[in-house]
Amino acid sequence: MGDVLVAGHICVDLAPEFPGAARIEPGALFNVGALGIRVGGSIANTGSALAGLGIPVRAHGLVGDDALGAIARDQLSAIDGVQADLVTTRDHATSYSIVVQPRGEDRSFWHHTGANDAFDGTTIDPTGARLVHLGYPPLLPGIAADGGAPLAATLAASKEAGATTSLDLAVVDEASRAGGYDWNSILTEVLPHTDVLTPSLDDLTSALRIAPRTGLADELAEDLLARGAGIVAISVGEEGLLLRAAGAERLARGGPVLRALGAEWAGARVRVDPVPVDRLGTTNGAGDAATAGLLAGLLRGAPPAAAVKLATWAAADWIESSSCSGVRIAARASGLTPWARG
């Protein structure tokens, strides 16, 4: 299968249980439940989901020299199939998110970027990696600075080292440092070096500052391919997942993973609905799980429709259980192609 390097944003998620609505009122006291503490962010979520799908990964990011950094390192190292490759910086605290998710509702975040501010891609070593996935540049203001030049250089270096490159975005907070960047120009700079792009529609509309509308995902996918991306998969919430692929010539320049794909990938367009879930555990990390499912399909040479279905199964599995289990996903995939089993 080869080495898969997952790099970029890492944080510690602090998630209190809410027996009712989440409320803020100065001077008031509200009872909440137990506090969940888990390593999160792109490299933890995507890395653990890939590992759950049977693909071992090396997870690289920056943490502070503090208690949260120790928690991140310990928890990441404890995930079966994940090799923690974390760099400690003494100039920044470890990033954390306070996850506000009342029961049965979507989540919101209070986020501190922390050590992620110092992540500029220069600590990434792509040597021997078949695929390099980089997550959440809007939460890595250092790598997205200067019109995206450090991000483009990082992806280009990974391709020069012989890897297929993958990039996931995040919602852009206009009030943040990265919110002042010109993301339209950044994407133009970066996409020629991006073989696989897996944003949500919310990521794209917040970055490009456009309002959602019918058919927008298809329009954006076409535009992103025209700017140089090899494969674009856009999560559209309750409307499912849309995948578009470039032509055969671009896929042939997509490193070892895309180069090995069959002819059915050239110009592919696939859209699938979300997989229904039996219970709502958490939506926090579901997009990362979908990315992991798609990458697992690509790494295993699945046809386009099967790779997209694997992405939606992985997201559903995560929502139900906050993890990806190859056993459960294999059960969903039973009766389909052999690569999806076990």
Short mmCIF file of C-alpha atoms in Angstrom, two decimals:
data_model
loop_
_atom_site.label_atom_id
_atom_site.label_comp_id
_atom_site.label_asym_id
_atom_site.label_seq_id
_atom_site.Cartn_x
_atom_site.Cartn_y
_atom_site.Cartn_z
CA MET A 1 0.00 0.00 0.00
CA GLY A 2 2.94 2.36 0.60
CA ASP A 3 3.35 5.11 3.15
CA VAL A 4 0.60 7.69 3.61
CA LEU A 5 1.55 10.97 5.27
CA VAL A 6 -1.24 13.06 6.79
CA ALA A 7 -0.06 16.54 7.76
CA GLY A 8 -1.42 19.89 8.87
CA HIS A 9 -3.92 20.94 11.49
CA ILE A 10 -4.06 19.22 14.88
CA CYS A 11 -5.85 20.26 18.05
CA VAL A 12 -7.39 18.88 21.21
CA ASP A 13 -11.19 18.83 21.18
CA LEU A 14 -12.85 19.68 24.48
CA ALA A 15 -16.47 18.59 24.18
CA PRO A 16 -18.84 19.01 27.15
CA GLU A 17 -22.08 17.05 27.09
CA PHE A 18 -25.18 19.24 26.90
CA PRO A 19 -28.36 17.81 28.46
CA GLY A 20 -30.30 20.62 26.81
CA ALA A 21 -29.66 23.75 24.79
CA ALA A 22 -26.25 25.41 24.94
CA ARG A 23 -26.73 28.77 26.64
CA ILE A 24 -24.55 31.77 27.40
CA GLU A 25 -25.77 34.31 29.96
CA PRO A 26 -23.41 36.53 31.96
CA GLY A 27 -23.46 35.68 35.67
CA ALA A 28 -25.54 32.50 35.25
CA LEU A 29 -24.59 28.89 36.04
CA PHE A 30 -25.69 26.04 33.76
CA ASN A 31 -25.19 22.36 34.50
CA VAL A 32 -23.49 20.35 31.78
CA GLY A 33 -22.34 16.74 31.49
CA ALA A 34 -18.93 15.10 31.40
CA LEU A 35 -16.14 16.65 29.36
CA GLY A 36 -14.88 14.64 26.42
CA ILE A 37 -11.19 15.20 25.68
CA ARG A 38 -9.82 13.81 22.43
CA VAL A 39 -7.17 14.64 19.89
CA GLY A 40 -8.82 16.16 16.85
CA GLY A 41 -8.19 18.27 13.82
CA SER A 42 -7.49 17.11 10.31
CA ILE A 43 -4.51 14.84 10.92
CA ALA A 44 -6.09 13.04 13.87
CA ASN A 45 -9.49 12.60 12.25
CA THR A 46 -8.39 11.74 8.73
CA GLY A 47 -5.44 9.70 10.02
CA SER A 48 -7.49 7.60 12.43
CA ALA A 49 -10.23 7.08 9.83
CA LEU A 50 -7.68 5.87 7.28
CA ALA A 51 -6.16 3.57 9.89
CA GLY A 52 -9.65 2.25 10.68
CA LEU A 53 -10.00 1.43 7.00
CA GLY A 54 -6.81 -0.59 7.12
CA ILE A 55 -4.36 2.01 5.77
CA PRO A 56 -1.49 2.85 8.16
CA VAL A 57 -0.49 6.52 8.25
CA ARG A 58 2.16 8.85 9.59
CA ALA A 59 0.55 11.92 11.19
CA HIS A 60 2.59 15.13 11.23
CA GLY A 61 1.81 18.44 12.92
CA LEU A 62 2.91 20.97 15.54
CA VAL A 63 1.95 21.07 19.24
CA GLY A 64 3.01 23.20 22.19
CA ASP A 65 5.16 22.21 25.14
CA ASP A 66 2.17 21.94 27.47
CA ALA A 67 -0.39 19.53 28.94
CA LEU A 68 -2.63 19.62 25.87
CA GLY A 69 0.36 18.83 23.68
CA ALA A 70 1.11 15.77 25.81
CA ILE A 71 -2.54 14.67 25.51
CA ALA A 72 -2.41 15.07 21.74
CA ARG A 73 0.81 13.08 21.46
CA ASP A 74 -0.36 10.30 23.79
CA GLN A 75 -3.78 9.90 22.20
CA LEU A 76 -2.46 10.02 18.63
CA SER A 77 0.20 7.43 19.45
CA ALA A 78 -2.45 5.16 20.98
CA ILE A 79 -4.45 4.91 17.72
CA ASP A 80 -3.75 1.57 16.08
CA GLY A 81 -2.23 2.13 12.66
CA VAL A 82 -1.20 5.75 13.27
CA GLN A 83 2.41 6.76 13.76
CA ALA A 84 2.55 10.10 15.59
CA ASP A 85 5.13 12.44 14.06
CA LEU A 86 4.60 15.62 16.08
CA VAL A 87 7.00 18.53 16.45
CA THR A 88 6.94 20.47 19.72
CA THR A 89 7.27 24.24 19.60
CA ARG A 90 7.89 26.29 22.75
CA ASP A 91 6.67 29.52 21.15
CA HIS A 92 3.01 28.53 20.93
CA ALA A 93 0.42 26.72 23.01
CA THR A 94 -1.25 23.61 21.66
CA SER A 95 -4.31 24.31 19.55
CA TYR A 96 -7.69 23.40 21.03
CA SER A 97 -11.36 23.58 20.14
CA ILE A 98 -14.30 23.81 22.50
CA VAL A 99 -16.95 21.79 20.67
CA VAL A 100 -20.47 23.00 21.36
CA GLN A 101 -22.91 20.30 20.23
CA PRO A 102 -26.27 20.07 22.02
CA ARG A 103 -27.87 16.66 21.66
CA GLY A 104 -29.29 16.05 18.19
CA GLU A 105 -27.85 19.27 16.72
CA ASP A 106 -24.93 20.16 14.50
CA ARG A 107 -21.79 21.39 16.23
CA SER A 108 -20.12 24.77 16.46
CA PHE A 109 -16.59 25.57 17.66
CA TRP A 110 -14.62 27.98 19.79
CA HIS A 111 -11.16 27.48 18.34
CA HIS A 112 -7.62 28.54 19.26
CA THR A 113 -5.17 27.94 16.39
CA GLY A 114 -2.15 27.88 18.74
CA ALA A 115 0.88 25.99 17.39
CA ASN A 116 -0.86 25.66 14.03
CA ASP A 117 0.02 29.33 13.49
CA ALA A 118 3.65 28.24 13.11
CA PHE A 119 2.98 25.42 10.65
CA ASP A 120 4.40 26.45 7.28
CA GLY A 121 5.08 23.08 5.68
CA THR A 122 8.86 23.19 6.10
CA THR A 123 8.84 20.39 8.70
CA ILE A 124 7.08 17.95 6.34
CA ASP A 125 9.26 15.11 5.06
CA PRO A 126 7.49 13.40 2.12
CA THR A 127 10.30 10.91 1.54
CA GLY A 128 8.85 7.49 0.72
CA ALA A 129 5.23 8.64 0.88
CA ARG A 130 2.90 7.39 -1.83
CA LEU A 131 0.29 9.98 -0.84
CA VAL A 132 0.63 13.21 1.14
CA HIS A 133 -2.60 14.68 2.51
CA LEU A 134 -2.58 18.20 3.96
CA GLY A 135 -5.55 19.39 5.97
CA TYR A 136 -7.14 22.74 6.86
CA PRO A 137 -4.94 25.53 5.45
CA PRO A 138 -7.51 28.15 6.59
CA LEU A 139 -6.54 27.10 10.14
CA LEU A 140 -2.82 27.13 9.27
CA PRO A 141 -2.31 30.86 8.56
CA GLY A 142 1.45 30.47 8.15
CA ILE A 143 1.22 28.03 5.26
CA ALA A 144 -1.49 30.07 3.52
CA ALA A 145 0.36 33.39 3.83
CA ASP A 146 1.97 35.27 0.93
CA GLY A 147 -0.78 34.34 -1.50
CA GLY A 148 -0.45 30.64 -0.67
CA ALA A 149 3.21 30.44 -1.74
CA PRO A 150 4.29 28.19 1.20
CA LEU A 151 1.33 25.86 0.58
CA ALA A 152 2.06 25.65 -3.13
CA ALA A 153 5.75 25.00 -2.41
CA THR A 154 4.88 22.23 0.07
CA LEU A 155 2.59 20.46 -2.37
CA ALA A 156 5.05 20.90 -5.22
CA ALA A 157 7.86 19.42 -3.08
CA SER A 158 5.67 16.42 -2.24
CA LYS A 159 4.96 15.83 -5.92
CA GLU A 160 8.66 16.17 -6.74
CA ALA A 161 9.36 13.54 -4.07
CA GLY A 162 7.08 11.16 -5.98
CA ALA A 163 3.83 11.43 -3.99
CA THR A 164 0.23 12.06 -4.96
CA THR A 165 -1.01 15.19 -3.17
CA SER A 166 -4.32 15.65 -1.39
CA LEU A 167 -5.74 18.83 0.13
CA ASP A 168 -8.74 19.42 2.39
CA LEU A 169 -10.03 22.88 3.30
CA ALA A 170 -11.99 24.27 6.26
CA VAL A 171 -14.55 27.01 6.74
CA VAL A 172 -12.85 30.40 6.57
CA ASP A 173 -13.60 32.66 9.55
CA GLU A 174 -13.63 36.23 8.22
CA ALA A 175 -12.53 37.50 11.64
CA SER A 176 -9.41 35.33 11.70
CA ARG A 177 -5.96 36.09 10.30
CA ALA A 178 -6.58 33.73 7.39
CA GLY A 179 -9.96 35.39 6.83
CA GLY A 180 -8.13 38.40 5.40
CA TYR A 181 -6.37 36.32 2.74
CA ASP A 182 -7.43 36.26 -0.91
CA TRP A 183 -8.49 32.63 -1.13
CA ASN A 184 -9.48 32.92 -4.75
CA SER A 185 -5.86 33.75 -5.60
CA ILE A 186 -4.55 31.11 -3.19
CA LEU A 187 -6.56 28.38 -4.92
CA THR A 188 -5.27 29.52 -8.31
CA GLU A 189 -1.71 29.26 -6.96
CA VAL A 190 -2.17 25.91 -5.26
CA LEU A 191 -4.47 23.80 -7.45
CA PRO A 192 -1.95 22.94 -10.18
CA HIS A 193 -0.04 21.07 -7.44
CA THR A 194 -3.17 19.46 -5.94
CA ASP A 195 -4.07 16.01 -7.21
CA VAL A 196 -7.09 15.45 -4.91
CA LEU A 197 -9.21 18.23 -3.37
CA THR A 198 -11.94 17.38 -0.82
CA PRO A 199 -13.65 20.54 0.48
CA SER A 200 -17.19 20.98 1.69
CA LEU A 201 -19.46 23.44 -0.09
CA ASP A 202 -19.37 25.57 3.08
CA ASP A 203 -15.56 25.63 2.89
CA LEU A 204 -15.69 26.93 -0.66
CA THR A 205 -18.47 29.49 -0.21
CA SER A 206 -16.75 30.94 2.87
CA ALA A 207 -13.37 31.08 1.11
CA LEU A 208 -14.71 32.58 -2.12
CA ARG A 209 -17.35 34.69 -0.34
CA ILE A 210 -20.25 33.57 -2.48
CA ALA A 211 -23.77 32.57 -1.54
CA PRO A 212 -24.99 28.97 -1.98
CA ARG A 213 -27.34 28.35 -4.91
CA THR A 214 -28.71 25.43 -6.88
CA GLY A 215 -26.04 23.82 -9.04
CA LEU A 216 -23.19 25.67 -7.35
CA ALA A 217 -21.25 22.52 -6.42
CA ASP A 218 -21.05 21.45 -10.07
CA GLU A 219 -20.02 24.94 -11.14
CA LEU A 220 -17.29 25.12 -8.51
CA ALA A 221 -16.02 21.60 -9.29
CA GLU A 222 -15.70 22.54 -12.96
CA ASP A 223 -13.84 25.73 -12.04
CA LEU A 224 -11.47 23.94 -9.64
CA LEU A 225 -10.62 21.34 -12.27
CA ALA A 226 -9.99 24.12 -14.78
CA ARG A 227 -7.53 25.67 -12.33
CA GLY A 228 -5.50 22.47 -12.26
CA ALA A 229 -6.90 20.02 -9.68
CA GLY A 230 -6.94 16.34 -10.65
CA ILE A 231 -9.96 15.12 -8.67
CA VAL A 232 -12.47 17.27 -6.78
CA ALA A 233 -14.93 15.84 -4.25
CA ILE A 234 -17.32 18.37 -2.67
CA SER A 235 -19.43 17.50 0.37
CA VAL A 236 -22.83 19.16 0.06
CA GLY A 237 -24.35 18.26 3.44
CA GLU A 238 -27.75 16.61 3.15
CA GLU A 239 -27.40 16.64 -0.64
CA GLY A 240 -24.53 14.17 -0.47
CA LEU A 241 -21.15 14.10 -2.15
CA LEU A 242 -20.20 15.21 -5.67
CA LEU A 243 -17.06 13.90 -7.37
CA ARG A 244 -15.58 15.27 -10.59
CA ALA A 245 -12.34 14.12 -12.24
CA ALA A 246 -10.10 15.74 -14.82
CA GLY A 247 -9.09 14.11 -18.08
CA ALA A 248 -6.65 11.27 -18.56
CA GLU A 249 -3.64 13.54 -19.18
CA ARG A 250 -4.06 15.35 -15.85
CA LEU A 251 -4.67 12.12 -13.94
CA ALA A 252 -1.47 10.68 -15.44
CA ARG A 253 0.38 13.59 -13.79
CA GLY A 254 -1.28 12.85 -10.45
CA GLY A 255 1.47 10.81 -8.86
CA PRO A 256 1.43 7.07 -8.24
CA VAL A 257 -2.14 6.91 -6.88
CA LEU A 258 -3.94 8.71 -9.71
CA ARG A 259 -1.63 7.31 -12.35
CA ALA A 260 -2.74 3.79 -11.39
CA LEU A 261 -6.46 4.51 -11.81
CA GLY A 262 -8.46 2.88 -14.58
CA ALA A 263 -9.76 4.62 -17.70
CA GLU A 264 -13.21 5.01 -16.10
CA TRP A 265 -11.82 7.79 -13.88
CA ALA A 266 -11.04 10.18 -16.74
CA GLY A 267 -13.76 12.84 -16.80
CA ALA A 268 -15.82 10.99 -14.19
CA ARG A 269 -18.82 12.63 -12.53
CA VAL A 270 -20.51 10.85 -9.61
CA ARG A 271 -23.03 12.16 -7.09
CA VAL A 272 -24.37 10.07 -4.22
CA ASP A 273 -26.75 10.75 -1.36
CA PRO A 274 -25.61 10.56 2.27
CA VAL A 275 -25.88 7.18 3.99
CA PRO A 276 -28.69 7.22 6.61
CA VAL A 277 -27.45 6.81 10.18
CA ASP A 278 -29.10 4.85 12.99
CA ARG A 279 -28.00 7.33 15.66
CA LEU A 280 -26.48 10.80 15.75
CA GLY A 281 -23.28 10.61 17.77
CA THR A 282 -21.27 13.54 16.43
CA THR A 283 -20.84 15.31 13.13
CA ASN A 284 -17.44 16.62 14.31
CA GLY A 285 -14.90 14.97 12.00
CA ALA A 286 -17.39 13.44 9.57
CA GLY A 287 -15.96 15.43 6.66
CA ASP A 288 -12.47 14.16 7.50
CA ALA A 289 -13.83 10.60 7.56
CA ALA A 290 -15.38 11.11 4.12
CA THR A 291 -12.01 12.32 2.86
CA ALA A 292 -10.38 9.22 4.35
CA GLY A 293 -12.93 6.98 2.67
CA LEU A 294 -12.31 8.56 -0.72
CA LEU A 295 -8.53 8.36 -0.31
CA ALA A 296 -8.83 4.71 0.75
CA GLY A 297 -10.81 4.01 -2.39
CA LEU A 298 -8.22 5.76 -4.55
CA LEU A 299 -5.34 3.93 -2.85
CA ARG A 300 -7.08 0.61 -3.50
CA GLY A 301 -7.85 1.40 -7.13
CA ALA A 302 -11.63 1.45 -6.71
CA PRO A 303 -13.82 2.71 -9.58
CA PRO A 304 -15.29 6.21 -9.11
CA ALA A 305 -18.77 5.23 -7.87
CA ALA A 306 -17.36 2.75 -5.36
CA ALA A 307 -14.80 5.25 -4.03
CA VAL A 308 -17.52 7.86 -3.47
CA LYS A 309 -19.76 5.32 -1.74
CA LEU A 310 -16.89 4.36 0.53
CA ALA A 311 -16.52 8.05 1.44
CA THR A 312 -20.20 8.31 2.41
CA TRP A 313 -20.09 5.04 4.37
CA ALA A 314 -17.05 6.26 6.28
CA ALA A 315 -18.79 9.54 7.13
CA ALA A 316 -21.91 7.72 8.35
CA ASP A 317 -19.83 5.33 10.42
CA TRP A 318 -18.05 8.27 12.02
CA ILE A 319 -21.28 10.11 12.80
CA GLU A 320 -22.67 7.03 14.55
CA SER A 321 -19.57 6.08 16.53
CA SER A 322 -16.93 8.88 16.29
CA SER A 323 -14.61 6.44 14.49
CA CYS A 324 -14.33 4.37 11.33
CA SER A 325 -14.53 0.60 11.58
CA GLY A 326 -13.45 -1.48 8.61
CA VAL A 327 -15.75 -4.24 9.87
CA ARG A 328 -18.89 -2.09 9.82
CA ILE A 329 -18.01 -0.48 6.51
CA ALA A 330 -17.29 -3.89 4.99
CA ALA A 331 -20.77 -4.98 6.12
CA ARG A 332 -22.28 -2.00 4.31
CA ALA A 333 -20.20 -2.87 1.25
CA SER A 334 -21.02 -6.59 1.18
CA GLY A 335 -22.10 -7.77 -2.23
CA LEU A 336 -20.05 -5.12 -4.01
CA THR A 337 -16.53 -5.34 -5.39
CA PRO A 338 -13.95 -7.37 -3.42
CA TRP A 339 -11.68 -4.39 -2.66
CA ALA A 340 -14.39 -2.97 -0.37
CA ARG A 341 -14.53 -6.02 1.90
CA GLY A 342 -12.36 -6.48 4.96
#
